[in-house]
PDB file of C-alpha atoms in Angstrom:
ATOM      1  CA  UNK E   1       0.469   2.003 -65.149  1.00 36.00           C
ATOM      2  CA  UNK E   2       2.344  -1.114 -66.039  1.00 39.00           C
ATOM      3  CA  UNK E   3       0.448  -4.018 -67.308  1.00 38.00           C
ATOM      4  CA  UNK E   4       1.754  -6.396 -64.589  1.00 42.00           C
ATOM      5  CA  UNK E   5      -0.390  -4.482 -61.933  1.00 47.00           C
ATOM      6  CA  UNK E   6      -3.451  -4.140 -64.071  1.00 67.00           C
ATOM      7  CA  UNK E   7      -6.631  -6.081 -63.486  1.00 77.00           C
ATOM      8  CA  UNK E   8      -7.041  -7.021 -67.129  1.00 77.00           C
ATOM      9  CA  UNK E   9      -5.849 -10.449 -68.166  1.00 74.00           C
ATOM     10  CA  UNK E  10      -2.726 -10.359 -70.245  1.00 70.00           C
ATOM     11  CA  UNK E  11      -4.104 -12.831 -72.793  1.00 59.00           C
ATOM     12  CA  UNK E  12      -6.841 -10.423 -73.820  1.00 74.00           C
ATOM     13  CA  UNK E  13      -5.935  -8.465 -76.945  1.00 72.00           C
ATOM     14  CA  UNK E  14      -7.267  -5.295 -75.584  1.00 75.00           C
ATOM     15  CA  UNK E  15      -5.923  -1.987 -77.057  1.00 70.00           C
ATOM     16  CA  UNK E  16      -3.355  -0.181 -74.788  1.00 76.00           C
ATOM     17  CA  UNK E  17      -5.581   2.825 -74.654  1.00 66.00           C
ATOM     18  CA  UNK E  18      -8.084   0.858 -72.587  1.00 74.00           C
ATOM     19  CA  UNK E  19      -5.376  -0.817 -70.545  1.00 74.00           C
ATOM     20  CA  UNK E  20      -4.083   2.636 -69.698  1.00 71.00           C
ATOM     21  CA  UNK E  21      -7.484   3.444 -68.112  1.00 71.00           C
ATOM     22  CA  UNK E  22      -7.430   0.588 -65.705  1.00 74.00           C
ATOM     23  CA  UNK E  23      -5.239  -0.154 -62.722  1.00 68.00           C
ATOM     24  CA  UNK E  24      -4.532  -2.681 -59.942  1.00 72.00           C
ATOM     25  CA  UNK E  25      -8.023  -2.031 -58.411  1.00 75.00           C
ATOM     26  CA  UNK E  26     -11.310  -2.453 -59.992  1.00 72.00           C
ATOM     27  CA  UNK E  27     -12.519   1.110 -59.272  1.00 82.00           C
ATOM     28  CA  UNK E  28     -16.046   2.138 -59.872  1.00 88.00           C
ATOM     29  CA  UNK E  29     -18.392   0.084 -62.012  1.00 92.00           C
ATOM     30  CA  UNK E  30     -18.121   1.622 -65.591  1.00 91.00           C
ATOM     31  CA  UNK E  31     -17.881   0.975 -69.234  1.00 91.00           C
ATOM     32  CA  UNK E  32     -14.941   1.942 -71.389  1.00 89.00           C
ATOM     33  CA  UNK E  33     -15.178   2.150 -75.206  1.00 91.00           C
ATOM     34  CA  UNK E  34     -12.211   2.656 -77.515  1.00 86.00           C
ATOM     35  CA  UNK E  35     -11.586   1.651 -81.155  1.00 83.00           C
ATOM     36  CA  UNK E  36     -14.563  -0.570 -81.265  1.00 86.00           C
ATOM     37  CA  UNK E  37     -13.636  -2.429 -78.045  1.00 88.00           C
ATOM     38  CA  UNK E  38     -16.023  -2.329 -75.164  1.00 91.00           C
ATOM     39  CA  UNK E  39     -14.869  -3.159 -71.575  1.00 90.00           C
ATOM     40  CA  UNK E  40     -17.537  -3.385 -68.887  1.00 92.00           C
ATOM     41  CA  UNK E  41     -16.054  -3.300 -65.312  1.00 91.00           C
ATOM     42  CA  UNK E  42     -18.553  -4.708 -62.713  1.00 93.00           C
ATOM     43  CA  UNK E  43     -18.235  -5.908 -59.172  1.00 91.00           C
ATOM     44  CA  UNK E  44     -18.824  -9.415 -57.931  1.00 89.00           C
ATOM     45  CA  UNK E  45     -21.480  -9.983 -55.323  1.00 87.00           C
ATOM     46  CA  UNK E  46     -20.294  -7.964 -52.223  1.00 86.00           C
ATOM     47  CA  UNK E  47     -20.617  -9.539 -48.685  1.00 84.00           C
ATOM     48  CA  UNK E  48     -21.474  -7.563 -45.620  1.00 83.00           C
ATOM     49  CA  UNK E  49     -18.474  -5.492 -44.164  1.00 79.00           C
ATOM     50  CA  UNK E  50     -16.474  -6.390 -47.314  1.00 78.00           C
ATOM     51  CA  UNK E  51     -14.554  -3.188 -48.281  1.00 77.00           C
ATOM     52  CA  UNK E  52     -12.557  -4.501 -51.350  1.00 82.00           C
ATOM     53  CA  UNK E  53     -14.517  -5.141 -54.428  1.00 83.00           C
ATOM     54  CA  UNK E  54     -13.661  -8.020 -56.762  1.00 87.00           C
ATOM     55  CA  UNK E  55     -13.780  -7.081 -60.447  1.00 87.00           C
ATOM     56  CA  UNK E  56     -15.984  -8.813 -62.940  1.00 89.00           C
ATOM     57  CA  UNK E  57     -14.668  -7.940 -66.412  1.00 89.00           C
ATOM     58  CA  UNK E  58     -16.613  -8.342 -69.634  1.00 91.00           C
ATOM     59  CA  UNK E  59     -14.835  -7.446 -72.898  1.00 88.00           C
ATOM     60  CA  UNK E  60     -16.601  -7.104 -76.240  1.00 89.00           C
ATOM     61  CA  UNK E  61     -14.484  -7.346 -79.280  1.00 87.00           C
ATOM     62  CA  UNK E  62     -15.386  -5.201 -82.401  1.00 87.00           C
ATOM     63  CA  UNK E  63     -16.726  -8.317 -84.085  1.00 84.00           C
ATOM     64  CA  UNK E  64     -19.248  -8.846 -81.256  1.00 85.00           C
ATOM     65  CA  UNK E  65     -17.459 -11.705 -79.397  1.00 87.00           C
ATOM     66  CA  UNK E  66     -17.540 -11.476 -75.561  1.00 87.00           C
ATOM     67  CA  UNK E  67     -14.926 -12.733 -73.007  1.00 86.00           C
ATOM     68  CA  UNK E  68     -14.833 -12.511 -69.222  1.00 87.00           C
ATOM     69  CA  UNK E  69     -12.426 -13.000 -66.380  1.00 85.00           C
ATOM     70  CA  UNK E  70     -15.006 -15.201 -64.770  1.00 84.00           C
ATOM     71  CA  UNK E  71     -14.635 -17.865 -67.391  1.00 79.00           C
ATOM     72  CA  UNK E  72     -16.800 -18.733 -70.353  1.00 73.00           C
ATOM     73  CA  UNK E  73     -17.472 -16.823 -73.606  1.00 73.00           C
ATOM     74  CA  UNK E  74     -20.421 -14.910 -74.994  1.00 74.00           C
ATOM     75  CA  UNK E  75     -23.081 -13.033 -73.264  1.00 83.00           C
ATOM     76  CA  UNK E  76     -24.143 -16.074 -71.199  1.00 87.00           C
ATOM     77  CA  UNK E  77     -21.537 -15.354 -68.611  1.00 90.00           C
ATOM     78  CA  UNK E  78     -22.812 -11.828 -68.152  1.00 91.00           C
ATOM     79  CA  UNK E  79     -26.397 -13.054 -67.990  1.00 91.00           C
ATOM     80  CA  UNK E  80     -25.375 -15.647 -65.439  1.00 92.00           C
ATOM     81  CA  UNK E  81     -23.588 -12.869 -63.489  1.00 93.00           C
ATOM     82  CA  UNK E  82     -26.873 -10.900 -63.306  1.00 93.00           C
ATOM     83  CA  UNK E  83     -28.940 -13.949 -62.378  1.00 94.00           C
ATOM     84  CA  UNK E  84     -26.684 -14.319 -59.291  1.00 93.00           C
ATOM     85  CA  UNK E  85     -27.774 -10.879 -58.208  1.00 94.00           C
ATOM     86  CA  UNK E  86     -31.377 -11.817 -58.641  1.00 94.00           C
ATOM     87  CA  UNK E  87     -30.965 -15.021 -56.733  1.00 94.00           C
ATOM     88  CA  UNK E  88     -29.309 -13.212 -53.944  1.00 94.00           C
ATOM     89  CA  UNK E  89     -32.088 -10.651 -53.729  1.00 95.00           C
ATOM     90  CA  UNK E  90     -34.665 -13.497 -53.689  1.00 95.00           C
ATOM     91  CA  UNK E  91     -32.876 -14.977 -50.649  1.00 94.00           C
ATOM     92  CA  UNK E  92     -32.786 -11.637 -48.818  1.00 94.00           C
ATOM     93  CA  UNK E  93     -36.525 -10.911 -49.674  1.00 94.00           C
ATOM     94  CA  UNK E  94     -37.354 -14.281 -48.084  1.00 94.00           C
ATOM     95  CA  UNK E  95     -35.367 -13.318 -44.965  1.00 94.00           C
ATOM     96  CA  UNK E  96     -37.180  -9.995 -44.963  1.00 93.00           C
ATOM     97  CA  UNK E  97     -40.588 -11.598 -45.217  1.00 92.00           C
ATOM     98  CA  UNK E  98     -39.857 -13.787 -42.203  1.00 93.00           C
ATOM     99  CA  UNK E  99     -38.244 -10.949 -40.070  1.00 91.00           C
ATOM    100  CA  UNK E 100     -40.343  -9.775 -37.047  1.00 89.00           C
ATOM    101  CA  UNK E 101     -37.833  -8.301 -34.662  1.00 89.00           C
ATOM    102  CA  UNK E 102     -35.440  -5.310 -34.934  1.00 89.00           C
ATOM    103  CA  UNK E 103     -32.472  -7.665 -34.787  1.00 91.00           C
ATOM    104  CA  UNK E 104     -33.742  -9.723 -37.757  1.00 92.00           C
ATOM    105  CA  UNK E 105     -34.448  -6.558 -39.755  1.00 91.00           C
ATOM    106  CA  UNK E 106     -31.037  -5.248 -39.095  1.00 91.00           C
ATOM    107  CA  UNK E 107     -29.459  -8.399 -40.389  1.00 92.00           C
ATOM    108  CA  UNK E 108     -31.488  -8.157 -43.528  1.00 94.00           C
ATOM    109  CA  UNK E 109     -30.415  -4.477 -44.088  1.00 93.00           C
ATOM    110  CA  UNK E 110     -26.777  -5.436 -43.320  1.00 92.00           C
ATOM    111  CA  UNK E 111     -26.816  -8.000 -46.135  1.00 93.00           C
ATOM    112  CA  UNK E 112     -28.942  -5.826 -48.507  1.00 93.00           C
ATOM    113  CA  UNK E 113     -27.102  -2.509 -48.332  1.00 92.00           C
ATOM    114  CA  UNK E 114     -23.964  -3.551 -50.289  1.00 92.00           C
ATOM    115  CA  UNK E 115     -26.049  -5.291 -52.869  1.00 93.00           C
ATOM    116  CA  UNK E 116     -28.137  -2.079 -53.428  1.00 94.00           C
ATOM    117  CA  UNK E 117     -24.889  -0.036 -53.941  1.00 92.00           C
ATOM    118  CA  UNK E 118     -23.474  -2.666 -56.293  1.00 93.00           C
ATOM    119  CA  UNK E 119     -26.720  -2.902 -58.348  1.00 95.00           C
ATOM    120  CA  UNK E 120     -26.802   0.869 -58.801  1.00 95.00           C
ATOM    121  CA  UNK E 121     -23.275   0.779 -60.178  1.00 94.00           C
ATOM    122  CA  UNK E 122     -24.142  -2.289 -62.388  1.00 95.00           C
ATOM    123  CA  UNK E 123     -27.076  -0.435 -63.967  1.00 96.00           C
ATOM    124  CA  UNK E 124     -25.041   2.691 -64.514  1.00 95.00           C
ATOM    125  CA  UNK E 125     -22.205   0.715 -66.216  1.00 95.00           C
ATOM    126  CA  UNK E 126     -24.722  -1.200 -68.377  1.00 95.00           C
ATOM    127  CA  UNK E 127     -26.357   2.088 -69.331  1.00 95.00           C
ATOM    128  CA  UNK E 128     -22.985   3.429 -70.402  1.00 94.00           C
ATOM    129  CA  UNK E 129     -22.337   0.258 -72.416  1.00 93.00           C
ATOM    130  CA  UNK E 130     -25.713   0.593 -74.171  1.00 92.00           C
ATOM    131  CA  UNK E 131     -25.002   4.203 -75.086  1.00 92.00           C
ATOM    132  CA  UNK E 132     -21.517   3.295 -76.524  1.00 90.00           C
ATOM    133  CA  UNK E 133     -22.605   0.280 -78.574  1.00 90.00           C
ATOM    134  CA  UNK E 134     -26.111   1.034 -79.785  1.00 87.00           C
ATOM    135  CA  UNK E 135     -26.199  -1.762 -82.440  1.00 85.00           C
ATOM    136  CA  UNK E 136     -26.076  -4.683 -79.949  1.00 86.00           C
ATOM    137  CA  UNK E 137     -29.668  -5.442 -78.970  1.00 87.00           C
ATOM    138  CA  UNK E 138     -28.458  -7.874 -76.282  1.00 89.00           C
ATOM    139  CA  UNK E 139     -26.966  -5.009 -74.430  1.00 90.00           C
ATOM    140  CA  UNK E 140     -30.356  -3.262 -74.377  1.00 91.00           C
ATOM    141  CA  UNK E 141     -31.917  -6.271 -72.797  1.00 92.00           C
ATOM    142  CA  UNK E 142     -29.017  -6.572 -70.239  1.00 93.00           C
ATOM    143  CA  UNK E 143     -29.330  -2.914 -69.435  1.00 94.00           C
ATOM    144  CA  UNK E 144     -33.031  -3.372 -68.773  1.00 95.00           C
ATOM    145  CA  UNK E 145     -32.333  -6.454 -66.653  1.00 95.00           C
ATOM    146  CA  UNK E 146     -29.811  -4.454 -64.601  1.00 95.00           C
ATOM    147  CA  UNK E 147     -32.421  -1.654 -64.204  1.00 96.00           C
ATOM    148  CA  UNK E 148     -34.838  -4.313 -62.916  1.00 96.00           C
ATOM    149  CA  UNK E 149     -32.370  -5.538 -60.453  1.00 96.00           C
ATOM    150  CA  UNK E 150     -31.703  -2.129 -59.160  1.00 96.00           C
ATOM    151  CA  UNK E 151     -35.351  -1.419 -58.807  1.00 96.00           C
ATOM    152  CA  UNK E 152     -35.913  -4.759 -56.925  1.00 96.00           C
ATOM    153  CA  UNK E 153     -33.007  -3.971 -54.535  1.00 95.00           C
ATOM    154  CA  UNK E 154     -34.375  -0.382 -53.954  1.00 95.00           C
ATOM    155  CA  UNK E 155     -37.890  -1.625 -53.242  1.00 95.00           C
ATOM    156  CA  UNK E 156     -36.654  -4.398 -50.995  1.00 95.00           C
ATOM    157  CA  UNK E 157     -34.467  -1.829 -49.043  1.00 94.00           C
ATOM    158  CA  UNK E 158     -37.513   0.421 -48.640  1.00 94.00           C
ATOM    159  CA  UNK E 159     -39.608  -2.550 -47.336  1.00 94.00           C
ATOM    160  CA  UNK E 160     -36.871  -3.616 -44.847  1.00 93.00           C
ATOM    161  CA  UNK E 161     -36.538  -0.078 -43.612  1.00 92.00           C
ATOM    162  CA  UNK E 162     -40.347   0.372 -43.255  1.00 93.00           C
ATOM    163  CA  UNK E 163     -40.516  -3.038 -41.331  1.00 92.00           C
ATOM    164  CA  UNK E 164     -37.684  -2.009 -39.082  1.00 91.00           C
ATOM    165  CA  UNK E 165     -39.301   1.433 -38.289  1.00 91.00           C
ATOM    166  CA  UNK E 166     -42.769  -0.220 -37.706  1.00 89.00           C
ATOM    167  CA  UNK E 167     -41.196  -2.798 -35.391  1.00 89.00           C
ATOM    168  CA  UNK E 168     -39.339  -0.118 -33.400  1.00 86.00           C
ATOM    169  CA  UNK E 169     -42.486   2.125 -33.125  1.00 87.00           C
ATOM    170  CA  UNK E 170     -44.620  -0.811 -32.165  1.00 85.00           C
ATOM    171  CA  UNK E 171     -42.224  -1.711 -29.334  1.00 82.00           C
ATOM    172  CA  UNK E 172     -42.158   1.970 -28.272  1.00 85.00           C
ATOM    173  CA  UNK E 173     -45.900   1.998 -28.317  1.00 83.00           C
ATOM    174  CA  UNK E 174     -46.069  -1.120 -26.182  1.00 84.00           C
ATOM    175  CA  UNK E 175     -43.629   0.284 -23.671  1.00 84.00           C
ATOM    176  CA  UNK E 176     -45.529   3.564 -23.493  1.00 86.00           C
ATOM    177  CA  UNK E 177     -48.744   1.675 -22.890  1.00 85.00           C
ATOM    178  CA  UNK E 178     -47.211  -0.450 -20.168  1.00 86.00           C
ATOM    179  CA  UNK E 179     -45.617   2.680 -18.471  1.00 86.00           C
ATOM    180  CA  UNK E 180     -49.023   4.472 -18.619  1.00 86.00           C
ATOM    181  CA  UNK E 181     -50.749   1.395 -17.070  1.00 86.00           C
ATOM    182  CA  UNK E 182     -48.090   1.173 -14.280  1.00 86.00           C
ATOM    183  CA  UNK E 183     -48.536   4.946 -13.632  1.00 83.00           C
ATOM    184  CA  UNK E 184     -52.309   4.473 -13.315  1.00 82.00           C
ATOM    185  CA  UNK E 185     -51.817   1.580 -10.953  1.00 82.00           C
ATOM    186  CA  UNK E 186     -49.422   3.579  -8.807  1.00 81.00           C
ATOM    187  CA  UNK E 187     -51.894   6.564  -8.709  1.00 76.00           C
ATOM    188  CA  UNK E 188     -54.658   4.241  -7.428  1.00 77.00           C
ATOM    189  CA  UNK E 189     -52.346   2.896  -4.756  1.00 78.00           C
ATOM    190  CA  UNK E 190     -51.400   6.491  -3.785  1.00 75.00           C
ATOM    191  CA  UNK E 191     -55.060   7.326  -3.407  1.00 74.00           C
ATOM    192  CA  UNK E 192     -55.736   4.258  -1.191  1.00 73.00           C
ATOM    193  CA  UNK E 193     -52.764   5.174   0.856  1.00 74.00           C
ATOM    194  CA  UNK E 194     -53.875   8.776   1.114  1.00 70.00           C
ATOM    195  CA  UNK E 195     -57.263   7.813   2.363  1.00 70.00           C
ATOM    196  CA  UNK E 196     -56.224   5.312   4.963  1.00 72.00           C
ATOM    197  CA  UNK E 197     -53.041   7.061   6.111  1.00 70.00           C
ATOM    198  CA  UNK E 198     -54.751   9.521   8.472  1.00 69.00           C
ATOM    199  CA  UNK E 199     -56.879   6.675   9.929  1.00 68.00           C
ATOM    200  CA  UNK E 200     -53.846   4.573  10.433  1.00 74.00           C
ATOM    201  CA  UNK E 201     -52.018   7.364  12.039  1.00 67.00           C
ATOM    202  CA  UNK E 202     -54.931   8.174  14.442  1.00 65.00           C
ATOM    203  CA  UNK E 203     -55.402   4.529  15.235  1.00 69.00           C
ATOM    204  CA  UNK E 204     -51.691   4.320  16.025  1.00 66.00           C
ATOM    205  CA  UNK E 205     -51.738   7.262  18.300  1.00 58.00           C
ATOM    206  CA  UNK E 206     -54.982   6.407  20.281  1.00 62.00           C
ATOM    207  CA  UNK E 207     -53.969   2.846  20.360  1.00 64.00           C
ATOM    208  CA  UNK E 208     -50.971   3.638  22.520  1.00 51.00           C
ATOM    209  CA  UNK E 209     -51.132   2.656  26.241  1.00 52.00           C
ATOM    210  CA  UNK E 210     -51.961   6.296  27.317  1.00 48.00           C
ATOM    211  CA  UNK E 211     -55.165   6.856  29.235  1.00 54.00           C
ATOM    212  CA  UNK E 212     -56.210  10.279  28.147  1.00 55.00           C
ATOM    213  CA  UNK E 213     -59.966   9.508  28.194  1.00 57.00           C
ATOM    214  CA  UNK E 214     -60.406  11.034  24.759  1.00 56.00           C
ATOM    215  CA  UNK E 215     -61.303   7.739  23.060  1.00 53.00           C
ATOM    216  CA  UNK E 216     -63.014   6.073  25.967  1.00 59.00           C
ATOM    217  CA  UNK E 217     -66.689   6.957  24.827  1.00 65.00           C
ATOM    218  CA  UNK E 218     -68.535   5.947  21.641  1.00 69.00           C
ATOM    219  CA  UNK E 219     -69.024   9.571  20.684  1.00 70.00           C
ATOM    220  CA  UNK E 220     -65.419  10.385  20.889  1.00 65.00           C
ATOM    221  CA  UNK E 221     -64.630   7.281  18.770  1.00 65.00           C
ATOM    222  CA  UNK E 222     -67.050   8.407  16.062  1.00 72.00           C
ATOM    223  CA  UNK E 223     -65.576  11.903  16.086  1.00 71.00           C
ATOM    224  CA  UNK E 224     -62.085  10.581  15.657  1.00 68.00           C
ATOM    225  CA  UNK E 225     -63.144   8.186  12.958  1.00 68.00           C
ATOM    226  CA  UNK E 226     -64.961  11.004  11.052  1.00 76.00           C
ATOM    227  CA  UNK E 227     -61.955  13.295  11.320  1.00 73.00           C
ATOM    228  CA  UNK E 228     -59.643  10.617   9.946  1.00 67.00           C
ATOM    229  CA  UNK E 229     -62.046   9.928   7.038  1.00 71.00           C
ATOM    230  CA  UNK E 230     -62.359  13.647   6.257  1.00 75.00           C
ATOM    231  CA  UNK E 231     -58.532  14.088   6.422  1.00 72.00           C
ATOM    232  CA  UNK E 232     -58.088  11.104   4.066  1.00 68.00           C
ATOM    233  CA  UNK E 233     -60.616  12.414   1.528  1.00 74.00           C
ATOM    234  CA  UNK E 234     -58.885  15.803   1.634  1.00 74.00           C
ATOM    235  CA  UNK E 235     -55.519  14.291   1.028  1.00 67.00           C
ATOM    236  CA  UNK E 236     -56.798  12.011  -1.669  1.00 66.00           C
ATOM    237  CA  UNK E 237     -58.401  14.954  -3.446  1.00 72.00           C
ATOM    238  CA  UNK E 238     -55.093  16.860  -3.324  1.00 69.00           C
ATOM    239  CA  UNK E 239     -53.350  13.913  -4.844  1.00 65.00           C
ATOM    240  CA  UNK E 240     -55.963  13.516  -7.644  1.00 65.00           C
ATOM    241  CA  UNK E 241     -55.810  17.197  -8.443  1.00 68.00           C
ATOM    242  CA  UNK E 242     -51.999  17.105  -8.783  1.00 60.00           C
ATOM    243  CA  UNK E 243     -52.025  14.128 -11.233  1.00 56.00           C
TER     244      UNK E 243
END
């Protein structure tokens, strides 16, 4: 691929063999080592729903000098780059600690997921760099720092997922308890209705303006009342048995 479409700055005196292994896109996070030159391709901090990754390039010359497309020289730029990840994770952790609803946990996961993926790639690239340049002790420290960032991101992702699952389960439990309480209340109302329905029906029938003589004596009234109570108890027992 031609140099005018490569991501590497033209001012860098990087061997063509390394330039040939890069293109117009950053690609995956990785380390490339040729002729004593080390190129570490990382990604800048991704935002939610951001599909295109911005390259953060760190080039180590054979003499040990570092350059970056982010500006600055030396390993301080790479260290600052990793500190930005740590700072971002700290902000997300604070948001996760304050989250109490499913919506808030979803927002945390939405911001955290791309950082977790980027931190995994960064650790992998730094591990490759450490394996290719074993004499640079600073690379070992940076590799360990990248591993710590990945672990922090993974643990934070776990905590956010557990928090979301607990919140959803707690809401489902509350809804189930409310539904059970409503069902119990409805059952009690059904029992009351079953007990008093026969009495209400009999009272309605014998309260009509029809002189049959059946309810004109106290004995007949007691018999009708007893029959209504018995019918109500039987109907209530049937409802209770079918619960």
